[in-house]
């Protein structure tokens, strides 16, 4: 009896320590659409199961709105517990300033490098040999989403590639449909352009322009074809009077639009709406021309906080986000591919299975975010915003400005 009482006393004491260490942790992100909210709830649920509490700090308006707020808080001495950034160089200066936590010990103890499905994304978290973020998914921009009913209403077959989609535009217009849904945010326009670059120009051209910063290639005939295709997209998007990406996705879901160029996060919106891949909508990776996956994605960084309980909770959250079960639950709702190569995805839909197959076969290209600086990205976004908004800007004029940006890119 004495030993049992001692056991109870020790257990109660250890439980009190665990409870004392558990804490609220504010997590900032820009996931506010229906599909995104459903996905982030899986992270919150898994983290809360550790005894800690996820304090949701969602910021509406997308990354371009959220990132400046996040950065201002961190540099201003009011850091959150964890914050989302895209893979690439968005948090580079914060890491160099010593404002982000080193997660190397967590990553090495859990063997992240041994199970990572896209090594370049873990490399994007690494600076001077140390890991500063946890990658949570593989997102690819390289998709064309099509409403099967919109084409049925127009009396034409669902396209199998970009050229067929462009050719179908007049019939869609006659049926009262907007051929191409596109929101007004700058990142949507530049993202669509980069999809055209990858799909129609190919991986080598994309890397020559964005990785090698080859201004001659940017001004050359191959990129001229991309700008001609972008002009087609601009014409097809006329009448798409929405701002947010998920509003444009909803135009496809409700059969008001024929299609949308958007990343695989659009799948989350189709899922929330009860749409079935292959029946209600069709997905064409690489626009049906060049099946390739770009290794975009989301990662979470953990600002340095002088609080032992919060620091411990940060480590627990990083571990939870990379956990195999959490990865499956999150990515099935987010529409992205898991960052781990060792997870069971029997529940994946047709579009996710297409992405997994392409990934397994090595059809991967590094994302533009990883190849150029945020400043260069902002310049390209500005150019594409002007181009898609003003039909008086010719493809030739836009290409000349693009080549100048690439010539001075970092």
mmCIF file of C-alpha atoms in Angstrom, residues 218-354:
data_model
loop_
_atom_site.group_PDB
_atom_site.id
_atom_site.type_symbol
_atom_site.label_atom_id
_atom_site.label_comp_id
_atom_site.label_asym_id
_atom_site.label_seq_id
_atom_site.Cartn_x
_atom_site.Cartn_y
_atom_site.Cartn_z
ATOM 1 C CA UNK A 218 14.096 36.375 -70.350
ATOM 2 C CA UNK A 219 14.121 38.623 -73.418
ATOM 3 C CA UNK A 220 14.237 35.728 -75.889
ATOM 4 C CA UNK A 221 11.742 33.919 -78.126
ATOM 5 C CA UNK A 222 10.881 31.145 -75.662
ATOM 6 C CA UNK A 223 9.724 33.615 -73.018
ATOM 7 C CA UNK A 224 7.934 35.588 -75.756
ATOM 8 C CA UNK A 225 5.685 32.530 -76.187
ATOM 9 C CA UNK A 226 4.915 32.640 -72.474
ATOM 10 C CA UNK A 227 3.869 36.279 -72.660
ATOM 11 C CA UNK A 228 1.661 35.475 -75.655
ATOM 12 C CA UNK A 229 -0.016 32.757 -73.562
ATOM 13 C CA UNK A 230 -0.346 35.225 -70.681
ATOM 14 C CA UNK A 231 -2.137 37.580 -73.071
ATOM 15 C CA UNK A 232 -4.562 34.741 -73.878
ATOM 16 C CA UNK A 233 -5.087 34.227 -70.146
ATOM 17 C CA UNK A 234 -5.689 37.959 -69.702
ATOM 18 C CA UNK A 235 -8.398 37.899 -72.352
ATOM 19 C CA UNK A 236 -10.005 34.770 -70.896
ATOM 20 C CA UNK A 237 -10.077 36.318 -67.413
ATOM 21 C CA UNK A 238 -12.088 39.353 -68.505
ATOM 22 C CA UNK A 239 -15.212 39.495 -66.361
ATOM 23 C CA UNK A 240 -13.631 37.664 -63.437
ATOM 24 C CA UNK A 241 -14.444 40.441 -61.018
ATOM 25 C CA UNK A 242 -13.270 38.909 -57.743
ATOM 26 C CA UNK A 243 -10.327 39.701 -55.499
ATOM 27 C CA UNK A 244 -9.482 36.668 -53.367
ATOM 28 C CA UNK A 245 -8.230 33.366 -54.770
ATOM 29 C CA UNK A 246 -10.940 31.324 -53.052
ATOM 30 C CA UNK A 247 -13.610 33.566 -54.575
ATOM 31 C CA UNK A 248 -12.185 32.665 -57.980
ATOM 32 C CA UNK A 249 -12.178 28.979 -56.994
ATOM 33 C CA UNK A 250 -15.818 29.331 -55.998
ATOM 34 C CA UNK A 251 -16.609 30.533 -59.524
ATOM 35 C CA UNK A 252 -15.356 27.153 -60.772
ATOM 36 C CA UNK A 253 -17.164 25.236 -58.013
ATOM 37 C CA UNK A 254 -20.451 26.988 -58.868
ATOM 38 C CA UNK A 255 -19.866 26.507 -62.612
ATOM 39 C CA UNK A 256 -19.747 30.232 -63.341
ATOM 40 C CA UNK A 257 -16.231 29.846 -64.767
ATOM 41 C CA UNK A 258 -14.610 27.229 -66.942
ATOM 42 C CA UNK A 259 -11.375 26.975 -65.010
ATOM 43 C CA UNK A 260 -8.748 28.498 -62.767
ATOM 44 C CA UNK A 261 -4.964 28.365 -62.650
ATOM 45 C CA UNK A 262 -4.252 27.898 -58.961
ATOM 46 C CA UNK A 263 -2.169 25.865 -56.573
ATOM 47 C CA UNK A 264 -3.327 22.573 -55.133
ATOM 48 C CA UNK A 265 -4.693 24.364 -52.067
ATOM 49 C CA UNK A 266 -7.777 24.895 -54.228
ATOM 50 C CA UNK A 267 -8.596 21.249 -53.520
ATOM 51 C CA UNK A 268 -9.500 22.185 -49.972
ATOM 52 C CA UNK A 269 -12.270 24.443 -51.287
ATOM 53 C CA UNK A 270 -13.624 21.745 -53.591
ATOM 54 C CA UNK A 271 -13.648 19.321 -50.667
ATOM 55 C CA UNK A 272 -15.511 21.684 -48.337
ATOM 56 C CA UNK A 273 -18.082 22.189 -51.105
ATOM 57 C CA UNK A 274 -18.588 18.411 -51.429
ATOM 58 C CA UNK A 275 -17.160 18.291 -54.953
ATOM 59 C CA UNK A 276 -15.671 15.005 -56.188
ATOM 60 C CA UNK A 277 -12.452 14.955 -58.202
ATOM 61 C CA UNK A 278 -12.950 13.377 -61.608
ATOM 62 C CA UNK A 279 -16.713 13.789 -61.442
ATOM 63 C CA UNK A 280 -17.524 17.404 -60.615
ATOM 64 C CA UNK A 281 -14.161 18.851 -61.531
ATOM 65 C CA UNK A 282 -11.036 17.963 -63.447
ATOM 66 C CA UNK A 283 -7.476 18.757 -62.467
ATOM 67 C CA UNK A 284 -4.675 19.118 -65.007
ATOM 68 C CA UNK A 285 -1.176 19.174 -63.503
ATOM 69 C CA UNK A 286 1.191 21.252 -65.603
ATOM 70 C CA UNK A 287 -1.852 22.543 -67.514
ATOM 71 C CA UNK A 288 -2.025 19.094 -69.125
ATOM 72 C CA UNK A 289 1.089 19.947 -71.139
ATOM 73 C CA UNK A 290 4.088 19.327 -68.907
ATOM 74 C CA UNK A 291 3.264 17.305 -65.799
ATOM 75 C CA UNK A 292 5.528 18.800 -63.195
ATOM 76 C CA UNK A 293 5.277 19.752 -59.528
ATOM 77 C CA UNK A 294 6.845 22.929 -58.187
ATOM 78 C CA UNK A 295 8.127 22.597 -54.655
ATOM 79 C CA UNK A 296 6.319 25.487 -53.071
ATOM 80 C CA UNK A 297 5.029 25.040 -49.573
ATOM 81 C CA UNK A 298 4.424 26.416 -46.134
ATOM 82 C CA UNK A 299 6.768 26.361 -43.182
ATOM 83 C CA UNK A 300 6.518 27.499 -39.591
ATOM 84 C CA UNK A 301 9.215 29.494 -37.841
ATOM 85 C CA UNK A 302 9.521 29.990 -34.114
ATOM 86 C CA UNK A 303 10.650 33.408 -32.892
ATOM 87 C CA UNK A 304 13.092 33.532 -30.004
ATOM 88 C CA UNK A 305 11.103 33.938 -26.763
ATOM 89 C CA UNK A 306 12.622 34.359 -23.300
ATOM 90 C CA UNK A 307 10.140 32.050 -21.582
ATOM 91 C CA UNK A 308 10.954 28.443 -20.701
ATOM 92 C CA UNK A 309 7.389 27.116 -20.949
ATOM 93 C CA UNK A 310 6.779 28.824 -24.283
ATOM 94 C CA UNK A 311 10.097 27.585 -25.642
ATOM 95 C CA UNK A 312 9.181 24.023 -24.690
ATOM 96 C CA UNK A 313 5.763 24.433 -26.314
ATOM 97 C CA UNK A 314 7.460 25.658 -29.496
ATOM 98 C CA UNK A 315 9.468 22.438 -29.682
ATOM 99 C CA UNK A 316 6.339 20.374 -29.085
ATOM 100 C CA UNK A 317 4.477 22.215 -31.843
ATOM 101 C CA UNK A 318 7.329 21.693 -34.307
ATOM 102 C CA UNK A 319 7.273 17.988 -33.481
ATOM 103 C CA UNK A 320 3.485 17.766 -33.801
ATOM 104 C CA UNK A 321 3.477 19.502 -37.198
ATOM 105 C CA UNK A 322 5.997 17.014 -38.606
ATOM 106 C CA UNK A 323 4.307 13.972 -37.053
ATOM 107 C CA UNK A 324 3.140 11.416 -39.633
ATOM 108 C CA UNK A 325 -0.498 11.232 -38.431
ATOM 109 C CA UNK A 326 -0.836 14.994 -38.240
ATOM 110 C CA UNK A 327 0.667 15.297 -41.710
ATOM 111 C CA UNK A 328 -2.006 13.039 -43.176
ATOM 112 C CA UNK A 329 -4.887 14.790 -41.381
ATOM 113 C CA UNK A 330 -3.668 18.272 -42.296
ATOM 114 C CA UNK A 331 -2.746 17.684 -45.933
ATOM 115 C CA UNK A 332 -5.883 15.749 -46.846
ATOM 116 C CA UNK A 333 -7.863 18.866 -45.939
ATOM 117 C CA UNK A 334 -5.338 21.399 -47.238
ATOM 118 C CA UNK A 335 -5.062 19.781 -50.673
ATOM 119 C CA UNK A 336 -1.270 19.738 -50.497
ATOM 120 C CA UNK A 337 1.125 16.793 -50.452
ATOM 121 C CA UNK A 338 2.649 15.622 -47.166
ATOM 122 C CA UNK A 339 6.218 16.672 -46.500
ATOM 123 C CA UNK A 340 6.998 13.115 -45.343
ATOM 124 C CA UNK A 341 7.567 10.209 -47.725
ATOM 125 C CA UNK A 342 6.515 7.574 -45.175
ATOM 126 C CA UNK A 343 2.833 8.389 -44.655
ATOM 127 C CA UNK A 344 -0.266 6.365 -45.580
ATOM 128 C CA UNK A 345 -2.467 8.224 -48.023
ATOM 129 C CA UNK A 346 -5.035 5.617 -49.038
ATOM 130 C CA UNK A 347 -7.709 8.294 -48.568
ATOM 131 C CA UNK A 348 -6.139 10.604 -51.162
ATOM 132 C CA UNK A 349 -8.428 11.743 -53.994
ATOM 133 C CA UNK A 350 -7.635 11.464 -57.709
ATOM 134 C CA UNK A 351 -5.911 14.835 -57.934
ATOM 135 C CA UNK A 352 -3.695 14.236 -54.913
ATOM 136 C CA UNK A 353 -2.757 10.829 -56.305
ATOM 137 C CA UNK A 354 -1.717 12.487 -59.570
#
